[in-house]
Amino acid sequence: MEDYIKHAKHQNLPCPSSSSPPLSACLLENQMAIISACASTSCYTPPPSGGEGRLCKYTGQSVRALPIRIITVGKKRSAGVQLLVEEYTNKLKNYCSLHDLPIRSNPRNARDERAQVDDEDKAVMNLIRSDDWVVLLDERGRDIGSEQMAELIGDAGNTGASRLSFCIGGPYGHGQQIRKRANISIRLSSMVLNHQIALLVLVEQLYRLYAFSSRNTRPKSLSPLLLEPSFDISEQKTKDN
């Protein structure tokens, strides 16, 4: 919250206080601020000790744009969240094929947490094809910045996969089948994000990458100097296993 307040003051965004109304009372305004805060604070990480700063390897290049699907497990979205998701997905359709696929949490009304996760796991796996490149959004995944997200998308286009599927888990996380199937596991923030907020951050970042890539320019929030070194997505899959 401290990072968000500092960012809000710097950018003249709405800043919460003890007298502020709850988030639900100003959903659209504050959620847009949260997205911007998450994006700007997670987009840059200094290179490791001894490493050299470098540009994203796809800077200024055209990459194969795989069709994208975002599979999200959770309860029915609030009207404000759905409005923002539709706004970004409609914009993204100018650059790539994108489908938003929500799955209701606990689809079979299981009474036990383990059974609920297993049911959600099966529902997600039913939407995954053998030639999908699967990206798991998980709190235990690797930290990723905007440059690395751009490289992940570019690298996935060179794997021979026919689709790129992002998976956002339900209230109890991902099941074992999708964890084993995933090609890479990443996290958007070191904080645990509600699945609706995670979805908003993801679609905003995807739009940012595609929009600025089409103009061959760097997103405004990215550092022009030291950028985080690339990582090999095939190597990450090996480490996860």
mmCIF file of C-alpha atoms in Angstrom, residues 23-144:
data_model
loop_
_atom_site.group_PDB
_atom_site.id
_atom_site.type_symbol
_atom_site.label_atom_id
_atom_site.label_comp_id
_atom_site.label_asym_id
_atom_site.label_seq_id
_atom_site.Cartn_x
_atom_site.Cartn_y
_atom_site.Cartn_z
ATOM 1 C CA LEU A 23 -12.850 0.410 -3.107
ATOM 2 C CA SER A 24 -16.238 -0.766 -4.315
ATOM 3 C CA ALA A 25 -17.557 2.810 -4.135
ATOM 4 C CA CYS A 26 -15.070 4.075 -6.693
ATOM 5 C CA LEU A 27 -14.164 0.815 -8.434
ATOM 6 C CA LEU A 28 -13.253 2.006 -11.892
ATOM 7 C CA GLU A 29 -11.130 4.967 -10.787
ATOM 8 C CA ASN A 30 -9.163 3.198 -8.068
ATOM 9 C CA GLN A 31 -8.680 -0.087 -9.913
ATOM 10 C CA MET A 32 -7.160 1.778 -12.840
ATOM 11 C CA ALA A 33 -4.808 3.421 -10.342
ATOM 12 C CA ILE A 34 -3.918 0.048 -8.824
ATOM 13 C CA ILE A 35 -3.149 -1.390 -12.271
ATOM 14 C CA SER A 36 -0.857 1.509 -13.080
ATOM 15 C CA ALA A 37 0.858 1.230 -9.704
ATOM 16 C CA CYS A 38 1.437 -2.515 -10.061
ATOM 17 C CA ALA A 39 2.677 -2.141 -13.625
ATOM 18 C CA SER A 40 5.079 0.698 -12.888
ATOM 19 C CA THR A 41 6.557 -0.845 -9.738
ATOM 20 C CA SER A 42 7.050 -4.314 -11.232
ATOM 21 C CA CYS A 43 8.371 -3.377 -14.657
ATOM 22 C CA TYR A 44 11.980 -2.803 -13.662
ATOM 23 C CA THR A 45 14.388 -4.895 -11.627
ATOM 24 C CA PRO A 46 18.127 -4.138 -11.666
ATOM 25 C CA PRO A 47 20.315 -6.846 -13.232
ATOM 26 C CA PRO A 48 21.929 -9.334 -10.831
ATOM 27 C CA SER A 49 25.349 -8.552 -9.390
ATOM 28 C CA GLY A 50 27.960 -8.713 -12.116
ATOM 29 C CA GLY A 51 25.339 -8.697 -14.884
ATOM 30 C CA GLU A 52 25.084 -6.125 -17.640
ATOM 31 C CA GLY A 53 22.052 -4.030 -18.512
ATOM 32 C CA ARG A 54 20.654 -4.796 -21.942
ATOM 33 C CA LEU A 55 17.713 -4.070 -24.191
ATOM 34 C CA CYS A 56 14.927 -6.578 -24.716
ATOM 35 C CA LYS A 57 16.152 -8.799 -27.548
ATOM 36 C CA TYR A 58 12.955 -8.128 -29.520
ATOM 37 C CA THR A 59 13.170 -4.322 -29.295
ATOM 38 C CA GLY A 60 12.224 -2.895 -32.698
ATOM 39 C CA GLN A 61 11.523 -6.354 -34.156
ATOM 40 C CA SER A 62 8.335 -7.997 -35.348
ATOM 41 C CA VAL A 63 7.525 -11.238 -33.538
ATOM 42 C CA ARG A 64 5.031 -13.967 -34.340
ATOM 43 C CA ALA A 65 1.820 -13.061 -32.521
ATOM 44 C CA LEU A 66 0.286 -16.253 -31.196
ATOM 45 C CA PRO A 67 -3.443 -16.313 -30.481
ATOM 46 C CA ILE A 68 -3.850 -15.655 -26.757
ATOM 47 C CA ARG A 69 -6.324 -17.130 -24.317
ATOM 48 C CA ILE A 70 -6.656 -16.079 -20.709
ATOM 49 C CA ILE A 71 -8.244 -18.747 -18.509
ATOM 50 C CA THR A 72 -9.367 -17.395 -15.143
ATOM 51 C CA VAL A 73 -10.912 -19.401 -12.302
ATOM 52 C CA GLY A 74 -13.060 -17.418 -9.894
ATOM 53 C CA LYS A 75 -16.447 -16.111 -8.886
ATOM 54 C CA LYS A 76 -18.521 -13.899 -11.151
ATOM 55 C CA ARG A 77 -16.640 -10.684 -11.860
ATOM 56 C CA SER A 78 -17.833 -7.347 -10.611
ATOM 57 C CA ALA A 79 -19.344 -5.070 -13.254
ATOM 58 C CA GLY A 80 -16.442 -2.632 -12.978
ATOM 59 C CA VAL A 81 -13.802 -5.307 -13.493
ATOM 60 C CA GLN A 82 -15.675 -6.784 -16.451
ATOM 61 C CA LEU A 83 -15.928 -3.347 -18.049
ATOM 62 C CA LEU A 84 -12.170 -2.794 -17.786
ATOM 63 C CA VAL A 85 -11.343 -6.306 -19.023
ATOM 64 C CA GLU A 86 -13.556 -5.795 -22.070
ATOM 65 C CA GLU A 87 -11.960 -2.415 -22.750
ATOM 66 C CA TYR A 88 -8.453 -3.889 -22.831
ATOM 67 C CA THR A 89 -9.383 -7.094 -24.667
ATOM 68 C CA ASN A 90 -11.171 -5.091 -27.357
ATOM 69 C CA LYS A 91 -8.072 -2.914 -27.782
ATOM 70 C CA LEU A 92 -5.832 -5.982 -27.913
ATOM 71 C CA LYS A 93 -7.866 -7.453 -30.755
ATOM 72 C CA ASN A 94 -6.313 -4.782 -32.981
ATOM 73 C CA TYR A 95 -2.974 -6.555 -32.504
ATOM 74 C CA CYS A 96 -3.681 -10.231 -31.853
ATOM 75 C CA SER A 97 -6.432 -12.800 -31.435
ATOM 76 C CA LEU A 98 -7.435 -12.860 -27.773
ATOM 77 C CA HIS A 99 -10.117 -14.784 -25.896
ATOM 78 C CA ASP A 100 -11.144 -14.274 -22.279
ATOM 79 C CA LEU A 101 -12.295 -17.601 -20.801
ATOM 80 C CA PRO A 102 -13.652 -17.371 -17.241
ATOM 81 C CA ILE A 103 -14.311 -20.586 -15.309
ATOM 82 C CA ARG A 104 -16.602 -20.564 -12.283
ATOM 83 C CA SER A 105 -14.770 -21.554 -9.109
ATOM 84 C CA ASN A 106 -15.923 -24.792 -7.484
ATOM 85 C CA PRO A 107 -17.877 -25.884 -10.598
ATOM 86 C CA ARG A 108 -19.298 -29.012 -8.920
ATOM 87 C CA ASN A 109 -19.966 -27.420 -5.512
ATOM 88 C CA ALA A 110 -17.459 -29.633 -3.718
ATOM 89 C CA ARG A 111 -17.472 -29.365 0.069
ATOM 90 C CA ASP A 112 -13.784 -29.911 0.475
ATOM 91 C CA GLU A 113 -10.953 -27.642 -0.610
ATOM 92 C CA ARG A 114 -8.923 -30.422 -2.248
ATOM 93 C CA ALA A 115 -11.911 -31.652 -4.250
ATOM 94 C CA GLN A 116 -12.673 -28.078 -5.339
ATOM 95 C CA VAL A 117 -9.117 -27.568 -6.630
ATOM 96 C CA ASP A 118 -9.250 -30.913 -8.463
ATOM 97 C CA ASP A 119 -12.554 -29.995 -10.140
ATOM 98 C CA GLU A 120 -11.182 -26.605 -11.203
ATOM 99 C CA ASP A 121 -8.007 -28.316 -12.416
ATOM 100 C CA LYS A 122 -10.006 -30.620 -14.690
ATOM 101 C CA ALA A 123 -12.058 -27.721 -16.054
ATOM 102 C CA VAL A 124 -8.868 -25.812 -16.951
ATOM 103 C CA MET A 125 -7.192 -28.858 -18.501
ATOM 104 C CA ASN A 126 -10.254 -29.400 -20.718
ATOM 105 C CA LEU A 127 -9.474 -26.038 -22.355
ATOM 106 C CA ILE A 128 -5.776 -26.777 -22.957
ATOM 107 C CA ARG A 129 -4.531 -28.337 -26.191
ATOM 108 C CA SER A 130 -1.326 -30.319 -26.635
ATOM 109 C CA ASP A 131 0.159 -27.573 -28.827
ATOM 110 C CA ASP A 132 -0.577 -24.709 -26.391
ATOM 111 C CA TRP A 133 2.237 -22.810 -24.706
ATOM 112 C CA VAL A 134 0.951 -22.556 -21.139
ATOM 113 C CA VAL A 135 1.914 -19.733 -18.777
ATOM 114 C CA LEU A 136 0.852 -20.198 -15.162
ATOM 115 C CA LEU A 137 0.288 -17.062 -13.074
ATOM 116 C CA ASP A 138 1.209 -18.152 -9.588
ATOM 117 C CA GLU A 139 2.463 -16.519 -6.375
ATOM 118 C CA ARG A 140 5.317 -19.065 -6.342
ATOM 119 C CA GLY A 141 6.320 -18.310 -9.922
ATOM 120 C CA ARG A 142 9.314 -16.358 -11.140
ATOM 121 C CA ASP A 143 9.247 -12.567 -10.826
ATOM 122 C CA ILE A 144 8.866 -11.023 -14.252
#
